[in-house]
Amino acid sequence: MNDTAIKDGVTPAEVASYLRRHPAFLHDYPDLALTLLPPREEGKTTSLASYQLDVLRDKNRDLGRRLTELVNIANENEQLVQRVHALNISLMREATLAGSVRRVVAGLREDFSTAFVRLVLLHADPELPAADWLIVQPQGAQALPEFTEFLRNGEPLCGRLQPDKLDFLFGTHAEEVRSAALLALEDGGAQLGLLAIGSADANRFHPGMGTLFLELIAETVSAGIARFPAHG
């Protein structure tokens, strides 16, 4: 609207004339409609009251949608907290490293509804199972050049992984993994390995997503593994 400026001392007739020439004025300034007092007579003069009701209904619908979204987010966060807590309790009950890693992978597969879970450990243990979901690299982080920067940063990495990372972690299933979350495992500054959770859904993990619960999972798994000293 180009001529919205109205000088001080303008007359009611000039205001009315301006509004007649700009019938979309209230559309551009809906908050003003809520402050006006409509006439009480029946007929066309009550249209402003109807408009006010429409604006209020729209605002109520918008508030309702926002409230529903907040409730859904709260419920989802509560479920995530419960899952992390359950994982923590289950790891505390395990008496061996082998039992702990099995529990981690089984729990994450169920929680994330995916078979693409990979655990990389930087030390060997004769009790560790031989499984496609477990990769043991006893030579340490220096033997994983494709993950050097990631392990140095220590922050969760979400999104589409680079081909070399996908091939190393998921092998023949690399092309099926459309997105993934990569978590560094460490305890007191000591690198223990990394955890990868993959998904066939390209939008399941993305760079802009929140990582708080992924960080809690990484800390829980790290504490569960660090209970058992490395030995050959």
XYZ file of C-alpha atoms in Angstrom:
232
model
C 0.000 0.000 0.000
C 1.684 3.200 -1.221
C -0.248 6.009 0.504
C -0.762 4.665 3.988
C 0.640 7.766 5.696
C -2.133 9.835 7.266
C -1.401 13.287 8.680
C -2.347 14.389 12.187
C -5.735 16.075 12.413
C -7.318 14.034 9.658
C -11.116 14.075 9.700
C -13.339 10.977 10.072
C -14.641 11.562 6.584
C -11.100 11.424 5.219
C -10.471 8.171 7.110
C -13.664 6.678 5.703
C -12.741 7.837 2.198
C -9.270 6.320 2.557
C -10.675 2.964 3.684
C -13.151 2.916 0.805
C -10.266 3.407 -1.604
C -8.281 0.646 0.150
C -10.733 -2.183 0.902
C -7.836 -4.589 1.653
C -6.540 -2.411 4.478
C -7.686 -4.793 7.241
C -6.272 -7.707 5.318
C -2.848 -6.085 5.587
C -3.380 -5.092 9.226
C -5.554 -7.836 10.796
C -4.597 -6.802 14.345
C -6.370 -3.484 13.797
C -9.631 -5.268 13.078
C -9.562 -6.763 16.575
C -9.415 -3.312 18.188
C -12.312 -1.749 16.273
C -15.822 -1.670 17.689
C -18.386 -2.896 15.142
C -21.931 -1.457 15.041
C -24.677 -3.454 16.675
C -27.168 -3.140 13.843
C -27.960 -6.150 11.735
C -27.103 -6.382 8.077
C -24.001 -5.503 6.101
C -22.638 -3.313 8.903
C -21.995 -6.430 11.005
C -19.431 -7.800 8.530
C -16.580 -6.356 10.609
C -17.658 -8.464 13.590
C -17.653 -11.539 11.379
C -14.206 -10.612 10.167
C -12.991 -10.261 13.755
C -14.332 -13.712 14.540
C -12.597 -15.157 11.489
C -9.288 -13.627 12.574
C -9.714 -15.007 16.087
C -10.576 -18.441 14.723
C -7.456 -18.410 12.549
C -5.321 -17.440 15.533
C -6.910 -20.147 17.666
C -6.289 -22.743 14.980
C -2.676 -21.623 14.713
C -2.235 -21.799 18.488
C -3.858 -25.227 18.503
C -1.450 -26.489 15.859
C 1.513 -25.108 17.779
C 0.301 -26.670 21.015
C -0.140 -30.033 19.286
C 3.380 -29.809 17.872
C 4.810 -29.005 21.314
C 2.934 -31.894 22.903
C 4.182 -34.277 20.208
C 7.759 -33.069 20.679
C 7.467 -33.484 24.445
C 6.118 -37.023 24.050
C 8.891 -37.921 21.631
C 11.544 -36.509 23.959
C 10.083 -38.450 26.868
C 10.266 -41.675 24.867
C 13.880 -40.953 23.908
C 14.823 -40.331 27.536
C 13.195 -43.614 28.524
C 15.102 -45.473 25.792
C 18.443 -44.010 26.833
C 17.668 -44.864 30.455
C 16.716 -48.432 29.508
C 19.966 -48.796 27.549
C 21.917 -47.506 30.529
C 20.265 -49.981 32.916
C 20.753 -52.915 30.546
C 24.465 -52.134 30.151
C 24.912 -51.946 33.914
C 23.551 -55.485 34.180
C 26.041 -56.913 31.678
C 29.105 -58.556 33.207
C 31.234 -58.845 30.047
C 32.318 -56.655 27.153
C 30.834 -59.142 24.690
C 27.465 -58.973 26.410
C 27.611 -55.194 26.509
C 28.263 -54.728 22.788
C 25.521 -57.203 21.924
C 23.128 -55.276 24.134
C 24.094 -51.958 22.526
C 23.541 -53.128 18.974
C 20.308 -54.983 19.742
C 18.893 -51.998 21.610
C 19.748 -49.477 18.904
C 18.379 -51.691 16.161
C 15.079 -51.852 17.991
C 14.942 -48.162 18.967
C 15.816 -46.890 15.483
C 14.044 -49.699 13.581
C 17.115 -50.421 11.470
C 19.519 -53.266 10.838
C 22.274 -50.799 9.941
C 24.114 -50.474 13.247
C 27.900 -50.736 13.333
C 30.218 -50.623 16.329
C 33.931 -49.967 15.818
C 36.239 -50.743 18.762
C 39.848 -49.626 18.925
C 41.059 -52.535 21.025
C 40.820 -56.286 20.739
C 39.295 -58.731 23.177
C 39.184 -62.506 22.714
C 35.632 -62.606 24.039
C 34.258 -60.278 21.390
C 31.850 -61.980 18.967
C 32.483 -62.344 15.263
C 29.645 -60.357 13.709
C 29.066 -58.084 10.731
C 28.004 -55.276 13.074
C 31.317 -55.316 14.970
C 34.583 -53.965 13.544
C 37.685 -54.347 15.700
C 40.737 -52.210 14.950
C 43.386 -52.953 17.617
C 45.911 -50.610 15.949
C 43.866 -47.657 17.112
C 42.585 -44.486 15.498
C 45.655 -44.102 13.281
C 44.452 -47.122 11.315
C 41.223 -45.268 10.428
C 42.370 -42.334 8.262
C 38.881 -41.758 6.853
C 37.649 -40.936 10.367
C 40.609 -38.838 11.572
C 38.820 -35.486 11.464
C 35.620 -36.916 12.915
C 37.404 -38.516 15.869
C 39.375 -35.329 16.453
C 36.202 -33.237 16.658
C 34.295 -35.780 18.703
C 30.919 -34.277 17.719
C 28.034 -36.356 16.306
C 27.958 -36.369 12.516
C 24.558 -36.680 10.824
C 23.569 -36.879 7.192
C 24.847 -38.640 4.105
C 28.270 -40.117 4.822
C 31.090 -40.022 2.308
C 31.558 -43.187 0.218
C 34.772 -44.258 1.966
C 33.059 -44.106 5.359
C 29.982 -45.926 4.081
C 32.048 -48.695 2.499
C 34.141 -49.196 5.619
C 31.166 -49.330 7.966
C 28.446 -51.037 5.959
C 30.305 -52.953 3.244
C 27.911 -54.557 0.785
C 24.998 -52.673 2.359
C 26.585 -49.242 1.808
C 24.266 -48.312 -1.055
C 21.214 -49.070 1.093
C 22.218 -46.545 3.746
C 20.807 -43.178 2.657
C 21.567 -41.304 5.885
C 23.459 -42.043 9.084
C 24.464 -40.798 12.509
C 28.105 -41.222 13.500
C 29.027 -41.070 17.198
C 32.504 -40.956 18.710
C 33.086 -43.163 21.742
C 35.570 -41.941 24.317
C 36.192 -42.026 28.032
C 38.240 -39.424 29.849
C 39.835 -38.296 26.599
C 40.754 -41.855 25.572
C 39.301 -42.911 22.229
C 37.337 -46.161 22.443
C 35.912 -46.296 18.916
C 32.806 -45.115 17.133
C 29.189 -46.036 16.649
C 27.241 -45.728 13.389
C 23.468 -45.878 12.969
C 22.286 -46.008 9.369
C 18.884 -45.613 7.765
C 17.352 -46.280 4.367
C 15.454 -42.996 4.802
C 17.464 -40.078 3.402
C 15.749 -37.703 5.846
C 16.109 -39.786 8.999
C 19.450 -38.192 9.907
C 20.360 -34.743 8.628
C 22.942 -32.063 9.476
C 20.435 -29.687 11.031
C 18.886 -32.134 13.487
C 19.313 -31.916 17.249
C 22.010 -34.204 18.626
C 21.383 -34.098 22.384
C 20.024 -37.634 22.601
C 22.684 -38.953 20.252
C 25.279 -37.464 22.590
C 23.585 -39.159 25.559
C 23.667 -42.468 23.703
C 27.366 -42.007 22.929
C 28.147 -41.255 26.585
C 26.092 -44.241 27.762
C 27.765 -46.658 25.343
C 31.220 -45.237 26.122
C 30.704 -45.723 29.865
C 29.422 -49.255 29.293
C 32.477 -50.212 27.230
C 35.036 -48.418 29.385
C 34.156 -50.648 32.359
C 36.172 -53.438 30.765
C 39.946 -52.922 30.409
C 41.540 -53.683 27.057
C 43.481 -56.911 26.789
C 44.637 -59.126 24.006
